[in-house]
Coordinates of C-alpha atoms in Angstrom, one line a residue:
M1 CA 61.4 32.0 -74.0
D2 CA 58.1 29.5 -72.3
D3 CA 57.9 26.8 -70.9
L4 CA 55.8 24.8 -73.3
D5 CA 56.0 21.6 -73.9
V6 CA 54.8 22.2 -77.5
T7 CA 56.9 21.7 -80.6
V8 CA 57.6 24.2 -83.6
R9 CA 58.3 23.4 -87.1
F10 CA 61.7 25.5 -87.6
N11 CA 63.1 24.8 -91.3
G12 CA 60.6 22.1 -91.6
A13 CA 61.7 20.0 -88.1
R14 CA 59.9 19.9 -84.9
R15 CA 61.8 19.1 -82.2
I16 CA 60.9 19.7 -78.5
R17 CA 64.4 20.3 -77.4
P18 CA 66.4 23.4 -75.9
V19 CA 67.4 25.4 -79.4
I20 CA 69.4 28.5 -79.9
V21 CA 69.0 30.0 -83.6
I22 CA 71.0 32.2 -85.2
G23 CA 72.0 34.3 -88.5
S24 CA 73.5 36.5 -90.3
G25 CA 72.6 39.7 -92.1
G26 CA 71.1 38.4 -94.8
A27 CA 69.8 35.0 -93.5
A28 CA 66.0 33.5 -93.7
Y29 CA 63.9 30.8 -91.7
T30 CA 60.6 29.5 -91.8
I31 CA 58.8 28.4 -88.6
I32 CA 54.7 27.2 -88.1
E33 CA 53.7 27.8 -84.6
E34 CA 51.0 25.2 -83.7
V35 CA 50.3 27.5 -80.3
Q36 CA 51.2 30.6 -79.3
R37 CA 54.8 30.7 -78.1
Q38 CA 57.0 33.7 -77.0
I39 CA 60.3 33.9 -78.8
A40 CA 63.2 36.7 -78.3
S41 CA 65.5 37.4 -80.9
V42 CA 68.6 39.6 -80.5
V43 CA 69.9 41.9 -83.5
F44 CA 73.4 43.0 -82.6
R45 CA 74.4 45.8 -84.5
P46 CA 77.6 46.2 -86.2
E47 CA 76.5 42.6 -86.8
V48 CA 78.6 39.9 -84.7
T49 CA 82.0 38.6 -86.9
D50 CA 84.7 38.0 -84.3
R51 CA 83.8 35.8 -81.5
G52 CA 83.4 32.3 -83.6
W53 CA 79.7 31.6 -83.4
P54 CA 78.8 29.5 -86.1
Q55 CA 78.2 31.0 -89.6
A56 CA 74.3 30.7 -91.4
T57 CA 74.5 33.5 -94.6
L58 CA 71.4 31.8 -96.6
C59 CA 69.2 30.0 -93.7
F60 CA 69.3 30.9 -90.1
N61 CA 70.9 27.3 -88.1
I62 CA 69.0 25.8 -85.8
F63 CA 71.4 24.0 -82.7
E64 CA 70.4 22.0 -79.3
T65 CA 71.8 22.8 -76.4
T66 CA 71.8 22.3 -72.8
A67 CA 68.3 22.9 -70.1
A68 CA 70.3 24.5 -68.1
G69 CA 72.3 26.8 -70.9
L70 CA 69.1 28.3 -72.3
S71 CA 67.7 28.6 -69.1
R72 CA 70.6 30.9 -68.3
L73 CA 70.7 33.0 -71.7
R74 CA 66.6 33.1 -71.1
G75 CA 67.5 35.3 -67.9
V76 CA 70.2 37.3 -69.2
V77 CA 67.4 38.3 -71.8
R78 CA 64.8 39.2 -69.0
E79 CA 67.0 40.9 -66.8
V80 CA 68.2 42.8 -69.9
L81 CA 64.8 43.7 -71.3
E82 CA 63.4 44.8 -67.9
A83 CA 66.4 47.2 -67.3
A84 CA 65.9 48.5 -70.9
S85 CA 62.2 48.9 -69.6
E86 CA 63.7 51.7 -66.7
P87 CA 64.2 55.2 -66.9
V88 CA 67.4 56.1 -67.4
A89 CA 69.7 59.3 -67.6
S90 CA 70.4 61.0 -71.2
P91 CA 74.6 61.0 -70.0
D92 CA 74.0 57.3 -68.4
L93 CA 72.3 55.7 -71.6
P94 CA 75.8 55.2 -73.3
L95 CA 77.4 53.6 -70.6
K96 CA 74.5 51.4 -69.8
A97 CA 73.7 50.2 -73.2
A98 CA 77.5 49.0 -73.6
G99 CA 77.6 47.2 -70.8
M100 CA 73.5 44.9 -72.5
K101 CA 75.7 44.0 -74.9
E102 CA 78.7 43.1 -73.2
T103 CA 76.3 41.0 -70.7
L104 CA 74.4 39.8 -74.0
L105 CA 77.0 38.7 -76.0
G106 CA 78.9 36.8 -73.5
A107 CA 75.4 35.2 -72.3
V108 CA 76.0 34.0 -76.1
D109 CA 79.4 32.7 -76.0
A110 CA 78.6 31.2 -73.7
I111 CA 75.5 28.8 -75.4
F112 CA 76.9 28.2 -77.9
E113 CA 80.0 26.1 -75.6
S114 CA 77.3 24.3 -74.4
I115 CA 75.9 23.1 -77.8
V116 CA 74.8 19.3 -77.6
P117 CA 75.9 17.6 -81.2
A118 CA 72.8 16.3 -83.0
R119 CA 72.5 15.2 -86.2
W120 CA 68.3 15.5 -86.3
T121 CA 69.2 19.8 -87.0
L122 CA 71.4 18.6 -89.7
R123 CA 67.9 18.5 -91.6
P124 CA 66.6 22.1 -90.7
N125 CA 70.4 23.5 -91.2
D126 CA 70.1 22.1 -95.1
E127 CA 70.5 25.1 -97.4
R128 CA 70.5 23.1 -100.7
N129 CA 66.7 22.4 -99.5
F130 CA 66.6 25.8 -98.4
K131 CA 67.0 27.7 -100.9
V132 CA 64.7 25.7 -102.9
F133 CA 61.9 26.5 -101.4
Q134 CA 63.2 30.4 -101.3
D135 CA 62.6 29.8 -105.1
I136 CA 59.5 29.1 -105.0
R137 CA 58.4 31.3 -102.3
A138 CA 59.5 33.7 -104.4
L139 CA 58.8 33.2 -107.3
L140 CA 54.6 32.7 -105.9
S141 CA 55.3 36.7 -105.0
D142 CA 56.3 38.0 -108.2
D143 CA 54.0 36.0 -110.3
L144 CA 50.9 38.2 -108.6
S145 CA 49.0 38.6 -112.4
L146 CA 48.5 35.4 -113.2
P147 CA 47.3 31.8 -112.1
I148 CA 49.5 29.3 -110.4
Y149 CA 50.2 26.1 -111.4
S150 CA 53.0 23.6 -110.4
D151 CA 54.0 22.3 -114.3
E152 CA 54.6 26.1 -114.3
I153 CA 56.8 26.7 -111.0
A154 CA 58.9 23.8 -112.6
R155 CA 58.9 24.3 -115.5
K156 CA 60.6 28.4 -114.1
L157 CA 62.0 26.8 -111.3
G158 CA 64.2 23.9 -113.5
L159 CA 62.8 21.3 -110.4
S160 CA 60.5 18.4 -110.2
V161 CA 56.7 18.7 -109.1
R162 CA 57.6 16.2 -106.4
T163 CA 60.9 17.9 -105.3
M164 CA 58.7 21.1 -104.9
H165 CA 56.1 18.8 -103.4
D166 CA 58.9 17.0 -100.9
V167 CA 59.7 21.0 -100.4
A168 CA 56.2 22.4 -99.2
R169 CA 56.1 19.4 -97.0
R170 CA 58.8 19.8 -95.5
Y171 CA 59.0 24.2 -94.9
R172 CA 55.6 24.2 -94.8
G173 CA 54.1 21.0 -93.5
M174 CA 51.0 20.8 -95.7
S175 CA 50.9 19.0 -99.2
L176 CA 52.2 21.1 -102.7
H177 CA 48.6 21.3 -103.8
R178 CA 47.7 22.9 -101.0
Y179 CA 50.6 25.9 -100.7
L180 CA 50.0 26.7 -104.1
R181 CA 46.3 27.2 -103.3
L182 CA 46.3 28.9 -99.9
R183 CA 48.9 31.1 -102.1
R184 CA 46.1 31.5 -105.0
L185 CA 43.2 33.2 -102.5
W186 CA 45.3 34.6 -100.4
L187 CA 46.0 36.7 -104.4
V188 CA 42.3 37.1 -105.2
R189 CA 41.5 38.3 -101.7
Q190 CA 44.2 40.9 -102.9
R191 CA 42.5 41.7 -105.7
L192 CA 39.0 42.2 -104.0
L193 CA 40.1 44.3 -101.5
A194 CA 41.9 46.8 -104.3
G195 CA 37.9 46.7 -106.2
A196 CA 38.3 44.1 -108.8
D197 CA 34.9 44.3 -111.0
S198 CA 34.2 40.9 -109.4
V199 CA 34.7 37.9 -107.7
K200 CA 33.1 35.6 -110.4
A201 CA 36.1 37.2 -112.5
V202 CA 38.9 37.4 -110.3
A203 CA 37.5 33.5 -108.8
L204 CA 38.6 32.6 -112.4
A205 CA 41.5 34.9 -113.3
F206 CA 43.2 32.3 -110.3
G207 CA 41.8 29.3 -111.3
F208 CA 39.7 29.1 -108.7
W209 CA 36.6 27.8 -111.3
H210 CA 34.2 25.7 -108.7
L211 CA 32.9 28.8 -107.1
G212 CA 30.8 26.9 -104.9
D213 CA 34.2 25.4 -103.3
F214 CA 35.8 28.2 -103.9
S215 CA 33.4 30.7 -101.5
R216 CA 33.4 27.6 -98.4
S217 CA 37.6 27.4 -99.1
Y218 CA 37.7 31.5 -98.6
R219 CA 35.2 31.9 -96.2
D220 CA 36.9 29.2 -94.0
Q221 CA 40.3 31.1 -94.3
F222 CA 39.5 34.9 -93.6
G223 CA 36.4 34.1 -91.5
E224 CA 34.5 36.0 -94.5
T225 CA 32.8 35.5 -98.0
P226 CA 34.3 36.9 -100.5
S227 CA 31.5 39.7 -101.5
Q228 CA 32.2 41.1 -97.7
T229 CA 35.9 41.8 -98.7
L230 CA 34.7 43.1 -102.1
E231 CA 32.9 45.1 -100.6
S232 CA 34.9 46.1 -97.7
G233 CA 37.1 47.4 -100.5
R234 CA 35.2 49.4 -102.9
R235 CA 34.0 51.2 -99.2
T236 CA 38.3 52.2 -99.0

């Protein structure tokens, strides 16, 4: 919604282009903002299935459009948001809501009529690699009690470490090693906030054998020392 000439990484792709993204119920996406951006999301309930819009079931798909088309859509969204914030009498509410919805539907119809064919969108719309990333992320979310190592993840998912490295680079913009290390730091933080026995015990449990390096990394990531986090956890 803003006019910043700064890219975001959406589903692993970085482009400065007028774009719109769309997803169906249950679809996911990953986005990394290098600076804070203003992004508007419009959710239709029930889900729209009969207007010929692109179908994206596993991951949100991104499409390049024209600057003029995107500007018109942004204008409609702003007008709807402004009108929705104004007081309205109860009897008029259903009529106003129906009118707003129809205006938004028409604006989205128009934006998909102005899609620009672009080969670069094949990469972020690649559902196969996105599923690999989702599988890795799901495993890291579920496995909360053990150290997380690349070989074990590869074995559980039936992937090569190289494939996982490429996926982490694409969707997180960092090496697999750094991605796993950050995830382990977050798991340590959860344990400390829950009131663990000691910083050393938790660090070792999640694979941080060099305690000095661990403390520096933790402080850089969270802005406080592990001991401060543990103290806070024990007070709550």
